[in-house]
Amino acid sequence: MAKVIFTEPIPESVSVPLSSPDMQRQFGQLLSTGDGADVTFEVGGETFPAHRSVLAARSSVFNAELLGPMKERTDASIRLDGIEAKVFKAMLHFVYTDSLPHIDAGEVMPMAQHLLVVADRYNLAKLKSKCEGTLRGHFNTSTVATILVLAEQHCCGALKDACFEFVAPLGKFKALTASDGFEHLMGSCPHLLKELVANLA
Amino acid sequence: MAKVIFTEPIPESVSVPLSSPDMQRQFGQLLSTGDGADVTFEVGGETFPAHRSVLAARSSVFNAELLGPMKERTDASIRLDGIEAKVFKAMLHFVYTDSLPHIDAGEVMPMAQHLLVVADRYNLAKLKSKCEGTLRGHFNTSTVATILVLAEQHCCGALKDACFEFVAPLGKFKALTASDGFEHLMGSCPHLLKELVANLA
């Protein structure tokens, strides 16, 4: 250890936080190498090694499931149903790097819908709001019904309001009731119909 | 899972990485709570719980020591000598948050010197260059000798060059030889004297 000499300080040069692409790159590398993985997820027939402390740091739900009292009940291998492998993979990428992997053009909309569900399930607020933003950019008369159901089921108030605003005009509302998504809406959240009608401009 | 409908995509709205204060805050919280810590460091009489995967992601040296073949040799509790607790604590803070904690004005210079040593030991390039930057801002005739020794011992070429530039004037060189740090320099890196003399303007 070098001899220490005190001189006039420059605190700001030491205490200012640095922007952090490093952390994203380094944790992304940890994910891709799987070094020291201490938990494995089996999703849609694929296997994903991961790190409990990284998942726990990023998600209060993973924290409770992997480090909390339930920990004893969680194996080193955890099987998840109801999630597609590619969706879980994209979520893991977000957890480790705070960004999403490349998503093919045609996959953006469905991926945003599935990721919204997963983000809500694991309380990944930033991912959830990112998906909401993407969905808001995809309103049309064939998608709005499905998006409205998602918003309703996953407590996305702003997204729900945006859906209502979109279908306030009678013409849009009629097109919505003619869409495939409308059956899904009536099957999942029939109570929304009254709200939709009351909302008509 | 909601019904999926394909529409025209907005890839950039999904694939653009986000800036990441979240990760810094969340891993900082993991450090402060110690949730799921799987390794403990004993440093200067203090105990620091930590997470192998976080340390491994951020430092290739920790990766080798905590996850590599040496893993078997590393206990759940690891004692480190030659590092002050407050220095190790600051390094841990940097590893988890990519920023340094508040450092008292009078501590900035010694902390930068000690952190440079630790950053070099654990191959934390960003922390090391941050410390070099701080030290470059602290040249004076009583500190430059010690900083030069540090630069020499820890392969900081640019910092070493800056020291030589600072003491090129004969007056500065004389002041350096009269400083406490000069004894330390002669004791640690006597070969530097020739370089210093050859460098005189």
Coordinates of C-alpha atoms in Angstrom, one line a residue, chain A residues 40-167:
Chain A
T40 CA -32.0 -22.8 -14.0
F41 CA -35.3 -22.1 -15.6
E42 CA -37.0 -24.5 -17.9
V43 CA -39.3 -22.6 -20.2
G44 CA -41.0 -24.0 -23.3
G45 CA -38.6 -26.8 -23.6
E46 CA -35.5 -24.6 -23.3
T47 CA -33.2 -24.2 -20.4
F48 CA -32.0 -20.9 -19.1
P49 CA -29.2 -20.7 -16.5
A50 CA -29.3 -17.6 -14.4
H51 CA -28.1 -15.9 -11.2
R52 CA -30.4 -15.6 -8.1
S53 CA -28.8 -12.4 -6.9
V54 CA -29.1 -10.6 -10.3
L55 CA -32.7 -11.6 -10.6
A56 CA -33.4 -10.6 -7.0
A57 CA -31.7 -7.2 -7.4
R58 CA -33.9 -6.4 -10.5
S59 CA -37.2 -7.9 -9.5
S60 CA -39.0 -7.9 -6.1
V61 CA -40.9 -11.0 -7.2
F62 CA -37.8 -12.9 -8.0
N63 CA -36.3 -11.6 -4.8
A64 CA -39.2 -13.1 -2.8
E65 CA -39.3 -16.4 -4.8
L66 CA -35.5 -17.0 -5.0
L67 CA -34.2 -15.5 -1.7
G68 CA -37.3 -15.2 0.5
P69 CA -39.0 -17.7 2.8
M70 CA -40.2 -19.5 -0.3
K71 CA -36.5 -20.1 -1.2
E72 CA -36.6 -23.6 0.3
R73 CA -39.5 -24.5 -2.0
T74 CA -37.6 -23.4 -5.1
D75 CA -35.3 -25.9 -6.7
A76 CA -32.1 -25.2 -8.4
S77 CA -34.2 -25.9 -11.5
I78 CA -37.5 -24.0 -11.9
R79 CA -40.1 -24.9 -14.5
L80 CA -42.2 -22.0 -15.8
D81 CA -45.4 -22.6 -17.7
G82 CA -47.4 -20.1 -19.7
I83 CA -44.4 -18.3 -21.0
E84 CA -42.8 -18.8 -24.4
A85 CA -39.0 -19.4 -24.4
K86 CA -38.3 -16.5 -26.7
V87 CA -40.3 -14.2 -24.4
F88 CA -38.5 -15.4 -21.2
K89 CA -35.2 -15.1 -23.0
A90 CA -36.0 -11.4 -23.9
M91 CA -37.1 -10.8 -20.3
L92 CA -33.8 -12.2 -19.0
H93 CA -31.9 -10.1 -21.4
F94 CA -33.7 -7.0 -20.1
V95 CA -33.1 -8.0 -16.5
Y96 CA -29.3 -8.4 -17.1
T97 CA -28.8 -5.5 -19.5
D98 CA -31.7 -3.1 -19.0
S99 CA -32.3 -3.3 -22.7
L100 CA -34.1 -5.7 -25.1
P101 CA -32.4 -7.9 -27.7
H102 CA -33.0 -7.3 -31.4
I103 CA -36.6 -8.3 -32.1
D104 CA -37.7 -9.0 -35.7
A105 CA -40.0 -6.4 -37.2
G106 CA -43.0 -8.7 -37.3
E107 CA -42.4 -9.9 -33.8
V108 CA -42.4 -6.4 -32.1
M109 CA -46.2 -6.2 -31.4
P110 CA -46.7 -9.8 -30.1
M111 CA -43.5 -9.6 -28.2
A112 CA -44.5 -6.3 -26.6
Q113 CA -47.8 -8.0 -25.5
H114 CA -46.2 -11.1 -24.1
L115 CA -43.4 -9.1 -22.4
L116 CA -46.0 -6.8 -20.8
V117 CA -47.6 -9.9 -19.2
V118 CA -44.2 -11.2 -17.9
A119 CA -43.1 -7.7 -16.8
D120 CA -46.3 -7.4 -14.8
R121 CA -45.8 -10.9 -13.3
Y122 CA -42.3 -10.2 -12.2
N123 CA -42.9 -6.5 -11.3
L124 CA -40.4 -5.2 -13.8
A125 CA -41.9 -1.7 -14.0
K126 CA -39.5 -0.3 -16.5
L127 CA -40.0 -3.1 -19.0
K128 CA -43.7 -2.9 -18.4
S129 CA -43.9 0.8 -19.2
K130 CA -41.6 0.2 -22.2
C131 CA -44.1 -2.4 -23.6
E132 CA -47.0 -0.1 -22.9
G133 CA -45.3 2.6 -24.9
T134 CA -44.8 0.2 -27.8
L135 CA -48.4 -0.9 -27.7
R136 CA -49.7 2.7 -27.7
G137 CA -47.8 3.0 -31.0
H138 CA -49.7 0.1 -32.4
F139 CA -53.4 1.0 -32.0
N140 CA -55.5 0.1 -34.9
T141 CA -59.1 -1.3 -35.1
S142 CA -57.8 -4.9 -35.2
T143 CA -55.4 -4.6 -32.3
V144 CA -57.1 -2.2 -29.9
A145 CA -59.5 -4.8 -28.4
T146 CA -56.6 -7.1 -27.5
I147 CA -54.5 -4.3 -26.1
L148 CA -57.5 -3.1 -24.0
V149 CA -57.9 -6.5 -22.5
L150 CA -54.1 -6.6 -21.7
A151 CA -54.4 -3.1 -20.1
E152 CA -57.4 -4.1 -18.0
Q153 CA -55.8 -7.4 -16.9
H154 CA -52.5 -5.9 -16.0
C155 CA -53.5 -2.6 -14.5
C156 CA -52.2 -0.3 -17.2
G157 CA -54.4 2.7 -16.5
A158 CA -52.8 5.0 -19.0
L159 CA -52.9 2.4 -21.8
K160 CA -56.5 1.6 -21.0
D161 CA -57.4 5.3 -21.2
A162 CA -55.6 5.6 -24.5
C163 CA -57.6 2.6 -25.9
F164 CA -60.9 4.3 -24.8
E165 CA -59.8 7.5 -26.5
F166 CA -58.9 5.6 -29.7
V167 CA -62.4 4.0 -29.9

